[in-house]
Structure formats: C-alpha cells, structure tokens
XYZ file of C-alpha atoms in Angstrom:
659
model
C 11.407 -67.306 21.880
C 13.406 -64.114 22.361
C 14.813 -63.449 25.823
C 14.322 -59.766 26.690
C 17.179 -59.111 29.067
C 17.495 -56.575 31.836
C 20.789 -55.293 33.197
C 22.844 -58.137 34.676
C 20.681 -60.928 33.270
C 22.245 -63.675 31.137
C 20.972 -66.170 28.595
C 22.589 -69.262 27.033
C 23.661 -69.235 23.401
C 22.996 -72.370 21.382
C 24.532 -71.101 18.136
C 28.143 -70.315 17.389
C 27.630 -67.999 14.438
C 25.646 -64.936 15.431
C 24.828 -61.370 14.536
C 24.660 -58.547 17.026
C 22.298 -55.910 15.703
C 22.368 -52.396 17.096
C 19.790 -49.688 16.545
C 20.287 -46.243 18.045
C 18.328 -43.750 15.945
C 21.470 -41.609 15.524
C 24.979 -42.329 14.204
C 27.052 -44.161 16.804
C 30.311 -46.115 16.796
C 30.211 -49.867 17.404
C 33.287 -51.719 18.624
C 34.146 -54.887 20.517
C 36.912 -56.087 22.799
C 38.235 -59.582 23.425
C 39.084 -60.550 26.988
C 40.751 -63.509 28.664
C 39.329 -65.606 31.495
C 39.696 -62.662 33.885
C 38.281 -60.231 31.334
C 41.646 -58.594 30.687
C 42.354 -57.062 27.266
C 45.901 -57.987 26.281
C 46.440 -55.008 23.971
C 45.014 -52.845 21.223
C 45.167 -55.844 18.897
C 42.318 -57.337 20.956
C 39.981 -54.457 20.057
C 37.855 -54.418 16.881
C 36.859 -50.896 15.871
C 36.269 -48.828 12.678
C 40.008 -48.402 12.157
C 40.674 -52.167 12.552
C 37.295 -53.806 12.024
C 38.282 -57.482 11.790
C 39.571 -59.919 14.391
C 39.423 -63.738 14.385
C 35.746 -64.608 14.735
C 34.637 -60.979 14.896
C 33.898 -58.120 12.511
C 32.460 -54.688 13.282
C 31.290 -51.767 11.171
C 33.807 -49.510 9.503
C 32.034 -46.232 10.221
C 29.507 -44.542 12.470
C 25.901 -45.435 11.663
C 22.446 -45.462 13.207
C 22.232 -49.233 12.704
C 24.983 -51.816 12.952
C 25.409 -55.524 12.389
C 28.381 -57.161 14.068
C 29.327 -60.646 12.859
C 30.462 -63.125 15.515
C 31.737 -66.685 15.057
C 32.338 -68.126 18.522
C 33.956 -71.276 17.101
C 36.605 -69.124 15.442
C 37.551 -67.320 18.655
C 41.106 -67.986 19.881
C 41.355 -70.366 22.819
C 42.584 -67.547 25.075
C 39.415 -65.508 24.500
C 36.669 -66.034 27.065
C 34.794 -62.754 26.770
C 33.563 -60.547 23.921
C 32.331 -57.113 25.028
C 30.194 -55.045 22.660
C 30.833 -51.311 22.977
C 28.810 -48.363 21.723
C 30.029 -44.765 21.644
C 29.007 -41.419 20.233
C 31.456 -40.091 17.615
C 33.322 -36.946 18.565
C 34.341 -34.032 16.376
C 31.627 -34.569 13.759
C 28.984 -32.225 15.141
C 26.644 -34.848 16.594
C 25.173 -35.342 20.074
C 27.648 -35.647 22.949
C 25.673 -37.841 25.340
C 23.315 -40.787 25.064
C 20.684 -38.778 26.908
C 20.241 -36.750 23.702
C 19.606 -39.746 21.397
C 16.955 -42.474 21.293
C 17.502 -45.392 23.656
C 19.931 -47.878 22.058
C 18.603 -51.351 21.346
C 20.854 -54.411 20.973
C 19.768 -57.842 19.764
C 21.691 -61.097 19.422
C 20.334 -63.004 16.428
C 21.024 -66.097 14.416
C 22.063 -65.864 10.811
C 18.438 -66.295 9.784
C 17.523 -63.104 11.651
C 15.720 -64.851 14.529
C 16.377 -63.080 17.816
C 18.025 -65.048 20.590
C 18.177 -62.252 23.145
C 17.646 -58.500 23.170
C 18.476 -55.646 25.498
C 17.216 -52.061 25.574
C 19.885 -49.915 27.238
C 17.945 -47.567 29.497
C 19.089 -45.063 32.099
C 21.841 -43.410 30.045
C 22.149 -39.628 30.442
C 25.571 -37.939 30.398
C 27.395 -41.068 29.210
C 28.983 -41.023 25.768
C 30.214 -44.632 25.716
C 28.673 -47.833 27.051
C 29.464 -51.526 27.345
C 26.182 -52.828 25.928
C 26.538 -56.547 26.528
C 29.098 -59.304 26.661
C 29.356 -62.820 25.331
C 31.273 -65.009 27.758
C 32.482 -68.605 27.881
C 31.766 -70.668 30.965
C 32.665 -74.374 31.044
C 32.886 -74.559 27.248
C 29.425 -73.011 26.846
C 28.756 -69.455 25.694
C 26.234 -67.088 27.225
C 25.201 -63.459 26.697
C 24.865 -60.988 29.561
C 23.286 -57.521 29.492
C 25.750 -54.974 30.927
C 24.657 -51.369 30.222
C 27.683 -49.819 31.958
C 28.095 -46.235 30.744
C 31.035 -43.831 30.848
C 30.767 -40.046 30.750
C 34.417 -39.828 29.675
C 33.782 -41.740 26.490
C 35.874 -44.544 25.038
C 39.022 -43.407 26.848
C 37.418 -43.992 30.265
C 35.849 -47.236 29.081
C 39.146 -48.689 27.852
C 40.898 -47.478 30.999
C 38.322 -49.258 33.131
C 38.957 -52.445 31.145
C 42.658 -52.233 31.974
C 44.002 -51.181 28.582
C 47.238 -49.162 29.039
C 46.914 -47.367 25.673
C 43.310 -46.320 26.347
C 43.587 -42.646 25.383
C 45.662 -43.298 22.270
C 43.252 -45.978 21.071
C 40.199 -43.806 21.728
C 41.813 -40.980 19.754
C 42.631 -43.330 16.904
C 39.045 -44.596 16.752
C 37.658 -41.049 16.695
C 40.101 -40.142 13.916
C 39.077 -43.209 11.888
C 35.407 -42.291 12.301
C 36.074 -38.671 11.267
C 37.933 -39.865 8.161
C 35.051 -42.184 7.357
C 32.620 -39.280 7.573
C 34.857 -37.154 5.336
C 35.031 -39.781 2.565
C 31.445 -40.963 2.848
C 28.902 -39.722 0.325
C 26.316 -37.907 2.459
C 22.954 -39.613 2.605
C 19.957 -37.377 1.980
C 19.134 -35.056 4.849
C 16.093 -35.634 7.057
C 12.883 -34.151 5.737
C 10.229 -32.487 7.864
C 7.454 -32.384 5.274
C 6.350 -35.990 5.305
C 7.610 -39.396 4.300
C 9.585 -39.094 1.083
C 11.513 -42.335 1.410
C 12.011 -44.695 -1.516
C 9.521 -47.550 -1.576
C 8.275 -49.701 -4.377
C 4.634 -49.612 -5.353
C 2.632 -52.504 -4.027
C 1.428 -53.783 -7.451
C 4.882 -53.814 -8.993
C 6.524 -56.529 -6.905
C 5.392 -59.502 -4.965
C 6.707 -60.432 -1.522
C 9.504 -62.434 -3.101
C 10.422 -59.682 -5.565
C 10.994 -56.733 -3.288
C 14.385 -55.760 -4.687
C 17.476 -57.094 -6.347
C 19.299 -57.991 -3.167
C 16.217 -59.228 -1.363
C 16.709 -62.766 -2.570
C 20.401 -62.633 -2.655
C 22.489 -64.025 0.209
C 24.144 -67.388 -0.136
C 23.489 -69.737 2.765
C 24.972 -70.604 5.101
C 27.464 -67.738 5.125
C 28.674 -65.423 7.856
C 28.138 -61.909 6.677
C 29.924 -58.670 7.202
C 28.106 -56.704 9.867
C 28.053 -53.442 8.014
C 25.433 -51.312 9.701
C 23.197 -49.376 7.338
C 23.000 -45.671 7.928
C 19.736 -43.958 7.248
C 19.686 -43.272 3.495
C 16.522 -41.249 3.158
C 15.368 -40.529 6.703
C 12.111 -39.431 5.299
C 9.703 -39.577 8.193
C 8.155 -42.066 10.568
C 5.898 -45.048 10.425
C 6.384 -47.982 8.093
C 9.729 -46.739 6.867
C 11.226 -45.966 10.269
C 14.982 -46.116 9.541
C 15.870 -46.853 13.171
C 14.310 -50.320 13.069
C 16.422 -53.321 11.997
C 15.356 -54.726 8.663
C 13.750 -58.153 8.689
C 15.624 -61.166 7.424
C 14.594 -62.665 4.153
C 13.934 -66.255 3.284
C 16.637 -66.276 0.643
C 19.597 -66.194 3.014
C 20.843 -65.503 6.507
C 21.161 -61.737 6.225
C 19.017 -59.256 4.381
C 21.314 -56.876 2.551
C 18.451 -55.544 0.444
C 17.252 -51.984 0.401
C 15.269 -51.741 3.667
C 12.548 -49.519 2.243
C 11.591 -51.369 -0.927
C 9.439 -53.672 1.169
C 6.585 -51.482 2.393
C 4.091 -49.235 0.702
C 4.067 -45.563 1.610
C 2.132 -42.644 0.184
C 2.234 -41.243 -2.353
C 2.986 -44.318 -4.511
C 4.197 -43.912 -8.079
C 1.520 -44.425 -10.719
C 1.494 -47.925 -12.253
C 3.126 -47.553 -15.658
C 4.174 -51.141 -16.287
C 2.203 -54.390 -16.325
C 2.554 -56.635 -13.267
C 5.387 -59.132 -13.390
C 4.585 -62.647 -14.505
C 4.919 -65.362 -11.848
C 8.534 -66.343 -11.409
C 9.784 -63.365 -13.441
C 11.338 -60.142 -12.087
C 9.252 -57.001 -12.309
C 9.809 -54.833 -15.365
C 11.803 -51.732 -14.394
C 10.007 -48.412 -14.558
C 11.475 -44.906 -14.329
C 10.143 -43.194 -11.236
C 9.480 -46.495 -9.449
C 9.688 -44.865 -6.006
C 7.569 -42.589 -3.896
C 7.708 -38.813 -4.009
C 5.668 -35.680 -4.573
C 7.079 -35.111 -8.047
C 8.696 -37.130 -10.814
C 12.072 -35.580 -10.010
C 11.772 -36.700 -6.406
C 10.727 -40.193 -7.434
C 13.727 -40.474 -9.723
C 15.984 -39.127 -6.999
C 14.704 -41.724 -4.515
C 14.938 -44.442 -7.151
C 18.581 -43.653 -7.902
C 19.464 -43.696 -4.210
C 17.594 -46.989 -3.895
C 19.671 -48.473 -6.714
C 22.802 -47.165 -5.012
C 21.910 -48.868 -1.743
C 20.787 -52.093 -3.426
C 24.105 -52.420 -5.238
C 26.050 -51.697 -2.045
C 24.185 -54.355 -0.108
C 24.161 -57.123 -2.700
C 27.913 -56.594 -3.209
C 28.404 -56.806 0.562
C 26.556 -60.133 0.571
C 28.745 -61.423 -2.261
C 32.003 -60.324 -0.663
C 30.938 -61.831 2.652
C 30.103 -65.111 0.910
C 33.525 -65.223 -0.737
C 35.240 -64.437 2.576
C 33.324 -67.241 4.235
C 34.209 -69.685 1.463
C 37.887 -68.731 1.775
C 37.934 -69.114 5.562
C 36.045 -72.423 5.392
C 38.475 -73.884 2.868
C 41.447 -72.669 4.896
C 40.031 -74.266 8.054
C 39.345 -77.571 6.303
C 42.836 -77.640 4.815
C 44.368 -76.913 8.235
C 42.452 -79.853 9.666
C 43.742 -82.099 6.902
C 47.354 -81.040 7.371
C 47.155 -81.397 11.155
C 46.350 -85.110 10.857
C 49.527 -87.111 10.102
C 47.465 -89.951 8.643
C 46.232 -87.711 5.840
C 49.771 -87.249 4.595
C 50.011 -90.888 3.544
C 48.398 -92.115 0.372
C 45.706 -90.232 -1.459
C 43.559 -89.317 1.557
C 45.054 -85.841 1.847
C 44.731 -85.123 -1.858
C 41.094 -86.190 -1.797
C 40.371 -83.957 1.185
C 42.037 -81.001 -0.495
C 40.079 -81.568 -3.693
C 36.834 -81.794 -1.708
C 37.602 -78.554 0.112
C 38.434 -76.799 -3.155
C 35.264 -78.119 -4.789
C 33.124 -76.852 -1.913
C 34.860 -73.482 -2.093
C 34.203 -73.239 -5.820
C 30.562 -74.212 -5.324
C 29.990 -71.522 -2.680
C 31.740 -68.818 -4.703
C 29.864 -69.730 -7.878
C 26.571 -69.706 -5.999
C 27.355 -66.259 -4.585
C 28.445 -64.984 -7.990
C 25.236 -66.234 -9.607
C 23.185 -64.356 -7.028
C 25.228 -61.196 -7.544
C 24.967 -61.485 -11.338
C 21.195 -61.803 -11.079
C 20.933 -58.730 -8.855
C 23.283 -56.704 -11.068
C 21.281 -57.695 -14.157
C 18.110 -56.386 -12.538
C 19.817 -53.140 -11.519
C 21.337 -52.748 -14.990
C 17.909 -53.114 -16.558
C 16.583 -50.519 -14.145
C 19.476 -48.177 -14.922
C 18.815 -48.451 -18.667
C 15.280 -47.223 -18.058
C 16.116 -44.565 -15.487
C 19.065 -42.843 -17.202
C 17.104 -41.561 -20.246
C 14.335 -40.263 -17.961
C 16.578 -38.132 -15.737
C 16.095 -34.348 -15.694
C 19.067 -32.078 -16.511
C 20.185 -31.763 -12.884
C 20.563 -35.562 -12.668
C 21.644 -36.313 -16.239
C 25.044 -36.797 -17.852
C 26.234 -34.128 -20.245
C 25.697 -36.515 -23.154
C 22.018 -37.038 -22.276
C 19.655 -35.704 -24.999
C 17.685 -33.895 -22.291
C 20.254 -31.086 -22.503
C 19.289 -30.372 -26.117
C 15.907 -29.155 -24.895
C 17.334 -27.299 -21.907
C 15.524 -24.269 -20.547
C 16.500 -22.236 -17.488
C 14.434 -23.717 -14.640
C 11.931 -21.850 -12.494
C 12.594 -23.915 -9.367
C 15.670 -25.285 -7.596
C 15.958 -29.073 -8.072
C 16.282 -31.510 -5.201
C 19.757 -32.656 -6.114
C 22.693 -32.408 -8.483
C 24.734 -35.060 -10.264
C 28.411 -34.825 -9.358
C 29.548 -37.865 -11.318
C 29.156 -41.635 -11.497
C 30.013 -44.451 -9.071
C 30.764 -48.098 -9.697
C 32.196 -51.214 -8.035
C 34.613 -53.705 -9.650
C 32.196 -56.635 -9.241
C 29.460 -54.867 -11.217
C 31.333 -53.031 -13.962
C 30.029 -51.488 -16.302
C 26.947 -50.586 -14.207
C 27.154 -46.916 -13.178
C 25.170 -45.276 -10.378
C 24.568 -41.506 -10.620
C 26.101 -39.683 -7.667
C 23.292 -37.348 -6.619
C 23.911 -34.795 -3.865
C 21.155 -32.743 -2.280
C 20.889 -29.012 -2.920
C 21.821 -26.601 -1.546
C 25.269 -28.043 -0.999
C 25.997 -28.904 2.608
C 29.762 -29.195 2.077
C 32.224 -27.530 -0.204
C 33.975 -29.421 -3.013
C 37.661 -30.121 -3.529
C 38.803 -31.163 -7.005
C 42.141 -32.827 -6.333
C 44.720 -31.798 -8.918
C 47.544 -33.838 -7.366
C 49.062 -36.942 -8.873
C 47.506 -39.001 -6.087
C 44.140 -38.373 -7.732
C 44.911 -40.996 -10.379
C 43.498 -44.422 -9.556
C 46.459 -46.418 -10.862
C 49.092 -43.696 -10.659
C 49.549 -43.776 -14.420
C 48.492 -40.173 -14.928
C 51.878 -38.590 -14.315
C 51.707 -35.402 -16.365
C 51.039 -32.823 -13.659
C 50.261 -30.060 -16.166
C 47.557 -32.116 -17.905
C 46.135 -33.209 -14.571
C 45.845 -29.597 -13.397
C 44.118 -28.655 -16.635
C 41.732 -31.582 -16.329
C 41.001 -30.696 -12.698
C 40.073 -27.146 -13.688
C 37.882 -28.405 -16.526
C 36.132 -30.665 -14.025
C 35.520 -27.716 -11.703
C 34.116 -25.669 -14.595
C 31.767 -28.532 -15.513
C 30.513 -28.683 -11.919
C 30.053 -24.913 -11.788
C 28.254 -24.862 -15.134
C 25.843 -27.530 -13.958
C 25.122 -25.584 -10.775
C 24.453 -22.441 -12.796
C 22.227 -24.397 -15.176
C 19.982 -25.995 -12.545
C 19.306 -22.861 -10.492
C 16.710 -20.288 -11.582
C 18.031 -17.084 -13.128
C 19.692 -14.837 -10.591
C 19.697 -17.396 -7.783
C 23.262 -18.663 -8.160
C 26.408 -16.537 -8.461
C 29.914 -17.763 -9.250
C 33.174 -16.052 -8.271
C 36.634 -17.227 -9.347
C 40.061 -16.757 -7.808
C 42.861 -17.604 -10.245
C 45.940 -15.867 -8.771
C 48.376 -16.631 -11.603
C 45.869 -16.913 -14.429
C 46.817 -20.559 -15.006
C 43.188 -21.614 -15.372
C 42.311 -19.134 -18.129
C 41.861 -21.758 -20.843
C 39.598 -23.985 -18.748
C 37.624 -20.981 -17.483
C 36.908 -19.738 -21.008
C 33.321 -21.122 -21.168
C 32.382 -19.242 -17.982
C 34.172 -16.030 -18.968
C 33.102 -15.872 -22.619
C 29.415 -16.479 -21.904
C 29.387 -13.831 -19.166
C 27.924 -15.978 -16.377
C 30.532 -14.978 -13.786
C 29.806 -12.247 -11.263
C 33.114 -10.594 -12.229
C 36.269 -11.501 -14.147
C 38.494 -14.040 -12.351
C 40.433 -12.367 -9.523
C 44.191 -12.410 -10.060
C 47.152 -11.596 -7.863
C 47.301 -11.181 -4.106
C 45.111 -8.073 -4.222
C 42.382 -9.856 -6.146
C 42.480 -12.790 -3.716
C 42.183 -10.475 -0.717
C 39.286 -8.504 -2.251
C 37.109 -11.531 -3.091
C 37.734 -13.246 0.238
C 37.003 -10.055 2.169
C 33.664 -9.551 0.403
C 32.501 -13.132 0.890
C 33.675 -13.241 4.505
C 31.765 -10.031 5.195
C 28.716 -11.553 3.556
C 28.846 -14.580 5.854
C 29.207 -12.301 8.880
C 26.229 -10.144 7.868
C 23.904 -13.084 7.269
C 24.954 -14.797 10.486
C 24.338 -11.648 12.521
C 20.937 -11.147 10.919
C 19.914 -14.734 11.595
C 21.148 -14.704 15.178
C 19.237 -11.500 15.807
C 16.115 -13.070 14.323
C 15.905 -10.254 11.796
C 16.752 -11.572 8.333
C 14.827 -8.646 6.831
C 17.419 -6.251 8.262
C 19.905 -7.036 5.493
C 20.619 -4.114 3.109
C 18.001 -3.655 0.346
C 20.555 -4.287 -2.409
C 21.887 -7.433 -0.730
C 22.327 -10.300 -3.205
C 20.347 -13.196 -1.741
C 21.488 -15.765 -4.300
C 23.654 -18.764 -3.462
C 27.357 -17.967 -3.888
C 30.082 -20.278 -5.186
C 33.772 -19.427 -4.969
C 36.109 -21.396 -7.262
C 39.706 -21.254 -6.046
C 42.401 -22.380 -8.475
C 46.062 -23.059 -7.739
C 45.807 -22.881 -3.951
C 47.919 -21.895 -1.977
C 49.632 -19.652 -4.576
C 48.737 -16.019 -3.907
C 47.416 -16.731 -0.394
C 48.929 -15.226 2.739
C 48.107 -16.370 6.275
C 45.105 -14.052 6.517
C 43.693 -15.345 3.247
C 44.167 -18.947 4.378
C 42.241 -18.262 7.588
C 39.445 -16.589 5.616
C 39.268 -19.603 3.335
C 38.935 -21.928 6.311
C 36.212 -19.690 7.706
C 34.260 -19.850 4.446
C 34.584 -23.652 4.313
C 33.284 -24.019 7.875
C 30.636 -21.297 8.114
C 29.731 -20.536 4.512
C 27.432 -23.436 3.524
C 24.927 -22.658 6.281
C 24.385 -19.158 4.871
C 24.645 -19.913 1.156
C 28.361 -19.403 0.481
C 30.042 -22.469 -1.014
C 33.647 -23.286 -1.789
C 35.140 -25.263 -4.677
C 38.876 -25.781 -4.356
C 41.089 -26.915 -7.231
C 44.281 -27.804 -5.446
C 47.041 -30.296 -4.809
C 47.231 -30.984 -1.095
C 50.947 -31.707 -1.276
C 51.621 -28.156 -2.467
C 50.012 -26.841 0.729
C 51.956 -29.236 2.959
C 53.972 -26.323 4.319
C 50.992 -25.271 6.404
C 51.108 -28.607 8.237
C 48.068 -29.663 10.277
C 46.642 -26.133 10.081
C 44.821 -27.032 6.876
C 43.652 -30.512 7.904
C 40.210 -29.172 8.962
C 39.898 -27.423 5.588
C 40.458 -30.588 3.553
C 38.201 -32.567 5.867
C 35.395 -30.026 5.499
C 35.361 -30.469 1.709
C 34.161 -33.401 -0.354
C 37.107 -34.665 -2.375
C 36.448 -35.256 -6.064
C 38.961 -36.168 -8.740
C 39.388 -35.258 -12.420
C 40.133 -38.905 -13.275
C 38.572 -42.151 -11.961
C 39.540 -42.876 -8.366
C 38.184 -45.216 -5.673
C 38.223 -42.817 -2.710
C 34.501 -42.417 -1.934
C 32.444 -44.636 0.374
C 28.738 -45.323 0.526
C 26.957 -44.438 3.801
C 25.647 -47.967 4.503
C 28.351 -50.555 3.951
C 31.488 -48.493 3.412
C 32.624 -49.975 0.092
C 35.313 -48.051 -1.767
C 33.485 -46.863 -4.902
C 35.263 -45.726 -8.022
C 34.248 -42.154 -8.791
C 34.149 -40.871 -12.371
C 33.824 -37.102 -12.963
C 31.036 -35.709 -15.196
C 33.171 -34.318 -17.994
C 31.673 -32.846 -21.137
C 32.173 -35.137 -24.175
C 35.076 -33.986 -26.399
C 33.928 -31.666 -29.163
C 30.482 -31.161 -27.624
C 28.999 -27.646 -27.636
C 26.438 -28.463 -24.949
C 28.296 -26.537 -22.239
C 28.492 -23.353 -24.328
C 24.844 -23.633 -25.379
C 23.613 -24.118 -21.814
C 25.720 -21.292 -20.396
C 24.575 -18.964 -23.168
C 20.966 -19.554 -22.127
C 21.906 -19.019 -18.471
C 23.597 -15.699 -19.321
C 20.576 -14.528 -21.351
C 18.211 -15.387 -18.508
C 20.444 -13.566 -16.015
C 20.436 -10.473 -18.222
C 16.620 -10.456 -18.304
C 16.496 -11.037 -14.539
C 18.578 -7.935 -13.886
C-alpha cells in the first residue's frame, strides 16, 4: 500500500533499487545531493544535476522536463553517504515560469522497479519559491527511510545549495542553469500545446491488444536499473486520458515502461481501421496514419512523432540494461578479487567465467528486445514513408512528381532525418511545427562534420549553402502562393552557385543583397517590419497596418556571416532572431561560428536562439524525452535530380498569378 506522506513524515524503504518519479506539469530541473551523517555536502562532486547526471548509485535527468525518473541504488551508495536529497527547480533564462506558484503542484513518488509506489508526496504551499528540497532518503542504523521535506527557496538553487553548506553554491547553480539552457538549445522542440482539442498520438483500440501497445511496451529487460530520463510532453494535446503530466504506468514486461505513453489509450477521433486485426501472439500490421488527428496529415505527423519517441525510449531501456550488466559484472569481479581464497586454484577463474556469462546473457536479452522493437518500427517506417505528403517527404519521394502548390499551410515541415547507432539504418523524419518558432543555423564550420573527415572548407561552405537552399525551397513549396517570402543576404556573392535555383526560377522577393549597403538595406526593412507588427499587436489594432503591407511569412537567408556586417547590422540580426519569429520574420544563418569569434560572448544569445543544423551527418541534436544524441542527416536533393527546379518553377508561376 502506498504511503501518502505529508511534510515531515517518514516511511521505511524495504527495497534498495528504486525510482523517484516527478511530475510537475511544466518543465523543471531535477537534481540530487549526497550528504554525510550530518547532512553535509562535501563538494560539487556530491551533486547530481543535468550537467553531471551520474553519481555512484544515483542518476538524474539530463535536461528540464515536465516528468522525471531518477534512478537510485541504495546498495551502491558510498559508505560515507547517509542522505540523498531530491531537489526540484525551475529553469532560468529559457522563458518559463519563475516561481512554483505559477505551475501545477509538483508530485513526487518513490517506486520500485516494477512501478509500484512505496511512498508519495504532493508538495503544496509553494508560492514565490523557485527551488525546493522535495524529499530525502536517509540511512538510520543501516536501514533506509524516505522523509517528505518540501522546503522551498525563493532565491533558487543558489540559496538552496548555500543552505546545505556548499561553498560553491552560486557557481554550481550557474553551471546547472547553463547546462539546462544548452540542453534546450540542442533539443528538438516537441510539438506546441494545442487549444483546439486532443490531438495527441494514440493507437486505435482495434489495432493492438493490451500486450501490443507499442514497440517498447514489452521491452525492458528485468531486473535492470534504468536511466531515469524524464519524458517531456511530446504532443501536449489536451486533457483527459492523455494527460501528459501523469506518470506512465509500468508494464508487465519489465521494471520500467519506456514505451510511448500515449499509445495505450483511445482518444477521439481514432484513425479508420485499414488493416485486419493482429493474430494472437503476432504484432499488429503497421498502417500509415495509425494515430489520431483531424486529418490524414495530422495523423501521419502524430505517428512519426510517436515512432520518434518509441525509438528513444526502447533505446534508453537497452542502454540502461547494458549499463546494469556492466556494473553487475564489475561488482561481482571485485568481490572475487577481494577474497584471497579465490586467487588459489580454479575458483577465481570459475567465478570470472560465471560473471562474464551472466553479463553476456543480460546483454543478449536486452539486444533481442531492442531488435524486436526496431523491427516493428522499421516495418512501420516502410509503410509510413511512402504515404507522407510533400511537407513531410524526402526529396526522392515520388509524391513530389505530382506536386501542386498547396491551398493550406501544413502542420509541419521535414528538416532532415534522425537515427541512433543501435538502430541503423532506421531513419526517423525530423518534423518541426509550422510556423517556425526558432530560426535555423546551417553550420558551415569544420566542426559540423561528425568524424572530422570533411576538411575541405570550401566544399563544406558550398554544401552548407545548398542545404539552406533546400530548406528554403521546401518552405516555399509547402506554403500557399504569396504566403511565404524569401530574402537573401550574400555580401560577397560567394553563394551565387548554390542560390541559382532560387534566383533563376524567380521565387525570391529581390535579387540577393550584396555589399555592406545591401546588408544594411535588407536588415533595416525587416527590422522595421518587426517593429510595426509589434506596435500594432500591442495596441490591439492589427488592422492598422498599411494597406499594402505584405502579411506573408518572411525568411531571411544570411550567407557568409559576419562578412559585410558592422556592429549595427549584428545588433539588428540579433533582434530579428529574438523578436522575429513571433511576428512572422524568420532567420536562416549559413555561418561558421569560429569566424565570428571576434565578437566574443556578444553573439552567444544569437547562436543559442537558432536551431543548429549541419550540411553533413552530425550527432548534435537531442530528443525532448530521453536526451539521446541523435545523428542528424540533412535533406539534400539527390544528385542530378530536377525535382527542385520543377517545384520552384510551379511556385513561381503560382506567385505570378497571385500578384
């Protein structure tokens, strides 16, 4: 039976390996400190946080999330540790709430590996506080207990660490906030909340039985400690059965449910049944559009994001299983070596062979589970890819041969493909919601190469510009005629060859701006546009804009930054990156950050405001649930293909009719 704790109450713990599950309804930071018998923290190395998530017997999430799972192994705690304090804090500098009074009441539960709750605590009474010690696990006479604390701090993590006697409190708090901000910058943004009903991904009830609710549903390998990666809200589509703030239930197949949390419940409107029910004991046949939504495009969008999350979670379960197998073998070998008797005769060799055999068994079991899940996702991908509309499809998809300029703006846009090393060659489409919420940065520096082998800087710059043109062409292609306008700044004209498809088809608003004067003119016009729209919106009079005002979305492609930019132009560029997306002005930078190093930290906010993409495969992007490093592959047009020219020609013809 679960003990529902109140502040100050304690409860004994009968298990050594536990999960601490946190649900807050808004992205928060989860951390933990280790204390000695007096509760003293001996240094920053006794703090687990997103920048240093792993300590002996403890692992916390690597990024801010609405839900967290912290893994605790009390048997693995160092002898000097007598207290484990679980900390929650609101991230700073990322535009979120600044006090717990502005977010739903945090809920913390201590569970076993099978998901059964041992104790829970709802942290009430928080108002101006931005950090809180939620609860603590403490050792008393060789027995562990949990105590509800609920001590909040209005000064955030710095005050909390100071109160716990940590001399480097302010430096550590700053480092944690920086790590969280970097995690946000590299994380692929999950779909934004919707206000028009529940659009979350859920499988239709007839398609899967209770033991077939998703690839990772059956997947964890018992009895393994799992990484406590807290899932962020991937679809945030409404309330009710798919409430993303509730912890997902554990499955019977293993200690932790890494499966997609919203493939388990039905929600209207369900996709129409297009495949026969699965035979007993067999996985369901994959179907394109096997998710909820008000249109086929939305169902496919939700299905792709569901596949993305499923792969992230089943890989997390596999990696956790391997980590557990490694740590178990290491512990068993240490025990063998610590006994002098095992060094005589064949006893030690037998123990080592047994430990290695158990390790191999656990790893093989985990790999078999992962292979099964990946096979199911691969089969689903083979059905989904051919059914994708142009906005979601690769350039080599036959759907482009029947392309027509759309009448409506799509939900999302494909910016490339994502994959993990354990599941190669399975590729997940990287779909980003429209309109863009962040600008894009195509990194033309040598650091953009995954293995560093791409050393020809000239070719890399050319490839980066071709990547930017492919992104811009796709944006032009998926918007209705006259609703998307592209401007280009190319100060030295170095991108002329790559820009040829845009220039020759006539889809640009004007020829690429060159020289310092051209840079200043384009930036001045777009900056003025942002100012006008902001003033109109703040005054509550959007109709007051000039009659000839172009209401289309604007994209500015900047090549070869910072060449041709003075200090004023740099400030205008930063202003567009920060303020432009909210009023329909978007930025796409093609630049090498090292070449702008002379500006120092002045440009750090600019790079952080943009989503970094690369012209060659690179593992710099993270998913918003687990935080894996995914290899990104850009959506380049196949060599020799005329699809880009054909699509842009149709876009230009439609624009001419629109005018």
